[in-house]
Coordinates of C-alpha atoms in Angstrom, one line a residue:
M950 CA 0.2 0.0 0.1
D951 CA 1.5 3.1 -0.9
I952 CA -0.2 6.0 1.3
K953 CA 0.7 9.8 1.1
T954 CA -0.3 12.4 3.0
S955 CA -3.0 14.7 1.6
Y956 CA -4.2 17.5 4.3
T957 CA -5.9 17.2 7.8
R958 CA -9.4 18.0 7.4
L959 CA -10.8 19.4 11.4
L960 CA -14.1 18.6 12.0
V961 CA -15.7 21.8 13.5
N962 CA -19.1 23.1 14.9
D963 CA -18.8 27.1 13.9
L964 CA -17.3 27.0 10.6
K965 CA -17.4 30.8 10.2
A966 CA -15.7 31.3 13.7
C967 CA -12.9 28.6 12.9
C968 CA -12.3 29.8 9.6
E969 CA -11.9 33.8 11.0
F970 CA -9.6 32.4 13.8
Y971 CA -7.3 30.5 11.3
R972 CA -7.3 33.3 8.7
D973 CA -7.6 36.6 11.0
V974 CA -5.7 35.2 13.7
L975 CA -3.4 32.3 13.3
E976 CA -2.7 33.9 9.5
F977 CA -3.2 30.9 7.3
T978 CA -3.6 31.2 3.5
V979 CA -6.6 30.8 2.5
V980 CA -6.9 28.2 -0.1
V981 CA -10.7 27.8 -0.3
E982 CA -12.9 29.8 1.6
A983 CA -16.9 28.5 0.8
L984 CA -18.7 28.4 4.2
E985 CA -21.8 28.4 2.7
D986 CA -20.5 25.1 1.4
G987 CA -19.4 24.0 4.9
Y988 CA -15.8 24.0 3.4
A989 CA -12.4 26.0 3.9
E990 CA -8.7 25.1 3.6
F991 CA -5.6 26.8 4.7
S992 CA -2.6 26.3 3.5
I993 CA 0.7 26.6 6.0
S994 CA 4.3 26.0 5.5
G995 CA 3.5 23.3 2.7
M996 CA 0.5 21.6 5.1
K997 CA -2.8 21.3 4.3
L998 CA -5.7 21.9 7.1
S999 CA -9.0 22.1 6.1
L1000 CA -12.5 22.5 8.2
F1001 CA -15.6 21.0 7.8
R1002 CA -19.0 21.8 9.3
R1003 CA -19.3 18.3 11.7
Q1004 CA -22.4 17.6 11.2
E1005 CA -22.0 17.4 7.5
M1006 CA -19.2 15.0 7.8
A1007 CA -21.3 12.6 9.7
E1008 CA -24.5 12.6 7.3
M1009 CA -21.5 11.9 4.4
I1010 CA -20.5 9.2 6.5
G1011 CA -24.5 8.0 7.7
S1012 CA -23.4 8.3 11.4
N1013 CA -26.1 8.0 13.3
R1014 CA -24.3 7.9 16.4
P1015 CA -24.8 11.1 18.6
P1016 CA -21.9 13.5 19.4
V1017 CA -20.3 12.5 23.0
T1018 CA -21.9 14.8 25.3
I1019 CA -20.1 13.8 28.1
E1020 CA -16.1 15.8 29.2
C1021 CA -13.1 13.9 28.0
Q1022 CA -9.9 14.9 27.2
D1023 CA -8.7 15.8 24.3
K1024 CA -8.2 13.5 21.8
V1025 CA -6.1 15.7 18.9
A1026 CA -4.1 18.5 18.7
L1027 CA -2.6 21.0 16.5
V1028 CA 0.9 21.5 16.2
F1029 CA 2.8 24.3 14.4
T1030 CA 6.5 25.0 14.7
V1031 CA 7.4 29.3 15.3
N1032 CA 10.9 30.8 15.3
N1033 CA 10.2 32.3 18.6
V1034 CA 7.3 30.9 20.8
D1035 CA 7.4 34.3 23.2
E1036 CA 7.0 36.4 20.3
A1037 CA 4.1 34.3 18.5
Y1038 CA 2.7 34.5 22.5
H1039 CA 2.5 38.2 22.6
Q1040 CA 1.6 39.0 18.9
L1041 CA -1.6 36.4 19.6
K1042 CA -2.7 37.9 23.0
T1043 CA -2.6 41.4 21.3
K1044 CA -5.1 39.8 18.8
G1045 CA -7.4 38.5 21.6
V1046 CA -6.1 34.8 21.9
H1047 CA -6.8 33.0 25.4
F1048 CA -4.5 30.2 26.2
V1049 CA -4.1 27.4 27.9
T1050 CA -0.6 27.3 29.4
D1051 CA 1.8 30.6 29.1
P1052 CA 4.8 29.9 27.7
L1053 CA 6.9 26.5 28.8
S1054 CA 10.6 25.3 28.3
N1055 CA 10.7 21.8 28.7
P1056 CA 14.1 21.0 28.6
Y1057 CA 13.7 17.6 28.1
Y1058 CA 12.5 17.4 25.1
A1059 CA 14.7 20.4 24.3
L1060 CA 11.7 22.3 23.7
K1061 CA 9.6 25.8 24.3
T1062 CA 5.7 25.5 23.9
V1063 CA 2.3 27.2 24.7
Y1064 CA -0.6 26.1 24.4
L1065 CA -4.4 28.0 22.8
R1066 CA -7.6 27.1 21.6
D1067 CA -9.3 27.9 18.8
P1068 CA -12.9 29.4 18.5
D1069 CA -14.2 25.2 18.6
D1070 CA -12.1 24.6 21.4
N1071 CA -9.5 22.3 19.5
L1072 CA -6.5 22.6 21.2
I1073 CA -3.6 24.1 19.2
G1074 CA 0.3 24.0 20.5
L1075 CA 3.0 26.1 19.3
F1076 CA 6.5 25.0 19.6
Q1077 CA 10.8 26.2 18.7
P1078 CA 13.3 23.7 19.6
M1079 CA 15.7 25.2 22.1
M1080 CA 18.7 24.5 20.1

């Protein structure tokens, strides 16, 4: 089997708010913005990230399972590399982004990280190597 990466599809409830977040706050390059069709796609450093309405995906695959309504730990995190975590942290703070953590240094992994959430509560990590 020959498998290649295509893109990451993030299933969201509030497509408009998430689209605005990735476009205006994180400043990802818009490839497709078809909110009326339930889809948006962005490009960031050779990676493609698409947003798709969670309900439409459930309908597409014929899922009749109700969404999980109990609180649980995150199932996925989008992680992006930045040149300077502190600089990105302050820049996004001025745009009103609320962070899950302050910037953290992890000498064991030689990384500096910070975590935030998008409007649909998806976890996003920003990191820089500490070398």
